[in-house]
Short mmCIF file of C-alpha atoms in Angstrom, two decimals:
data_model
loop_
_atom_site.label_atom_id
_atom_site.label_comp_id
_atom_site.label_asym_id
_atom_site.label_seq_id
_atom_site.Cartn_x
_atom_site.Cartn_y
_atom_site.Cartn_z
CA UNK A 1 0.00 0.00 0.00
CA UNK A 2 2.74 2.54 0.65
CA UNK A 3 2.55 5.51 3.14
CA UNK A 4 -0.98 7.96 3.59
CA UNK A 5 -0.82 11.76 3.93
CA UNK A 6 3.00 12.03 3.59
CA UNK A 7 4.57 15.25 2.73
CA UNK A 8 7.56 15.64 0.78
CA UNK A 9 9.62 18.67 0.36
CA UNK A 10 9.31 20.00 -3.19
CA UNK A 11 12.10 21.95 -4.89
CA UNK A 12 13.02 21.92 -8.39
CA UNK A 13 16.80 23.74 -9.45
CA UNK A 14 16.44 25.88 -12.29
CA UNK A 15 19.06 23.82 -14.47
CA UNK A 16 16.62 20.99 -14.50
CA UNK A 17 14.06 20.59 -17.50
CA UNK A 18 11.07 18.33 -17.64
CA UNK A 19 9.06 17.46 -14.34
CA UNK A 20 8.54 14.85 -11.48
CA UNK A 21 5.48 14.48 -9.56
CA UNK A 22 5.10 17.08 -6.82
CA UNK A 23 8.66 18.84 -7.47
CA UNK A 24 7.75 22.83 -7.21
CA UNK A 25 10.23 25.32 -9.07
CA UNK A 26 12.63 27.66 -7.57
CA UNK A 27 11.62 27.91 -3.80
CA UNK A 28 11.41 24.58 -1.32
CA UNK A 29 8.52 24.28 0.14
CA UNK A 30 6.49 21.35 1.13
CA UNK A 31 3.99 18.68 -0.93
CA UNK A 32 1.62 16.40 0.09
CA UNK A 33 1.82 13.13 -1.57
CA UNK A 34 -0.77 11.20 -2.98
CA UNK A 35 -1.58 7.75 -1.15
CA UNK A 36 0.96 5.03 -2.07
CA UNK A 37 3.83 7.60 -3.15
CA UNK A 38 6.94 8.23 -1.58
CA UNK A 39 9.51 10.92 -1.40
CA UNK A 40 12.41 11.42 -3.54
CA UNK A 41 15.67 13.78 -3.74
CA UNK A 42 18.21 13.60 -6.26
CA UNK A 43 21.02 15.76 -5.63
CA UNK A 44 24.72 16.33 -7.74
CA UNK A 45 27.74 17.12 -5.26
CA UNK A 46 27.11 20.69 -4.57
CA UNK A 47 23.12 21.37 -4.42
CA UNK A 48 19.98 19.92 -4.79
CA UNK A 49 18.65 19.04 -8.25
CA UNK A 50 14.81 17.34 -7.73
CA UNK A 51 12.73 17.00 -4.70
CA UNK A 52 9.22 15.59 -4.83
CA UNK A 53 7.00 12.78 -4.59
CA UNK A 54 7.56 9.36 -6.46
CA UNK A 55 4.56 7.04 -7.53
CA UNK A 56 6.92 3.73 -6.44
CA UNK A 57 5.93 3.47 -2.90
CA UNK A 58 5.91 0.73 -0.75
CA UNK A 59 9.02 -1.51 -0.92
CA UNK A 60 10.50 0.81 -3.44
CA UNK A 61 11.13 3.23 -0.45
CA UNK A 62 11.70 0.84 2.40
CA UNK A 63 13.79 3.72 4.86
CA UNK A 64 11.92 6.25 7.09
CA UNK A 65 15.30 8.62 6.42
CA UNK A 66 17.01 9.89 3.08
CA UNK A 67 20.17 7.90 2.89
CA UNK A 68 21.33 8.78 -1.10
CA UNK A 69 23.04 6.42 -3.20
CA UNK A 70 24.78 6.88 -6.29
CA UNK A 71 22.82 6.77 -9.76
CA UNK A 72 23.29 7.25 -13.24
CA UNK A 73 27.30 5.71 -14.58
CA UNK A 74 29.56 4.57 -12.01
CA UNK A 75 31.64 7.82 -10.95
CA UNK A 76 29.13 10.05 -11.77
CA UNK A 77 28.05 13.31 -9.51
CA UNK A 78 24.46 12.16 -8.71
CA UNK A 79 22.94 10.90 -5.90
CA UNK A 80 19.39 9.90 -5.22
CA UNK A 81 17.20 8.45 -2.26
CA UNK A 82 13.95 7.62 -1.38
CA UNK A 83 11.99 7.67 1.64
CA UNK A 84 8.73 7.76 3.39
CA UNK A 85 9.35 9.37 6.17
CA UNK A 86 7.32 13.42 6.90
CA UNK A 87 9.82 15.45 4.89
CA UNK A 88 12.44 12.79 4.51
CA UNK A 89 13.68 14.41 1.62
CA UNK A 90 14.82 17.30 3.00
CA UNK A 91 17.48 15.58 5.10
CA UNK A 92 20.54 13.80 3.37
CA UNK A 93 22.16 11.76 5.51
CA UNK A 94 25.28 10.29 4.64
CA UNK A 95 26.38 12.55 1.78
CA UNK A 96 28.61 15.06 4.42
CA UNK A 97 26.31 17.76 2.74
CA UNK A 98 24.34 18.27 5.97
CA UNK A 99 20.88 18.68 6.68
CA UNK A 100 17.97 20.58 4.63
CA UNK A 101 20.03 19.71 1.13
CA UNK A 102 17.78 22.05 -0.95
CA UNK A 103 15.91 24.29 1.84
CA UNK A 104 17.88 28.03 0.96
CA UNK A 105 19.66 27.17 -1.90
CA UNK A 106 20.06 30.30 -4.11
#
């Protein structure tokens, strides 16, 4: 079934084109997530990239906490996670890049 009522925090950087479910532009602010959905972050060294919702739910997103792994070719700057915890997404653990990866960037 997935987690009910869960908000995500939704930021968008300007360098990314095309869309994910629930990622805002600009600004962070917060989502909430259809039932079943999940929260996502995908971040390159330096800043955020995406944060939203993400339709995989359930085992997909099996941690209450962000904890990013690499994706994309192995060396390769990105990092994603996903979560179902309230505002997981916000919070990279892991990654040395602190807390609120996203919330202020410029």
């Amino acid at each position: 079934p997935g987690p009910h009522n869960l908000s995500c925090i939704s930021y968008k950087h300007p360098s990314v084109r095309g869309g994910l479910g629930g990622a805002g532009r600009g600004a962070a602010g917060a989502v909430r997530c259809p039932p079943g959905q999940c929260c996502i972050g995908i971040w390159n060294r330096s800043h955020a990239l995406v944060q939203g919702c993400w339709g995989g739910g359930g085992a997909a997103c099996p941690s209450p906490t962000c904890i990013p792994s690499p994706a994309g070719p192995p060396g390769g700057a990105v990092l994603v996670c996903l979560c179902h915890g309230h505002l997981c997404n916000g919070n990279a653990t892991g990654t040395g890049m602190g807390t609120a990866v996203g919330l202020g960037e410029p």
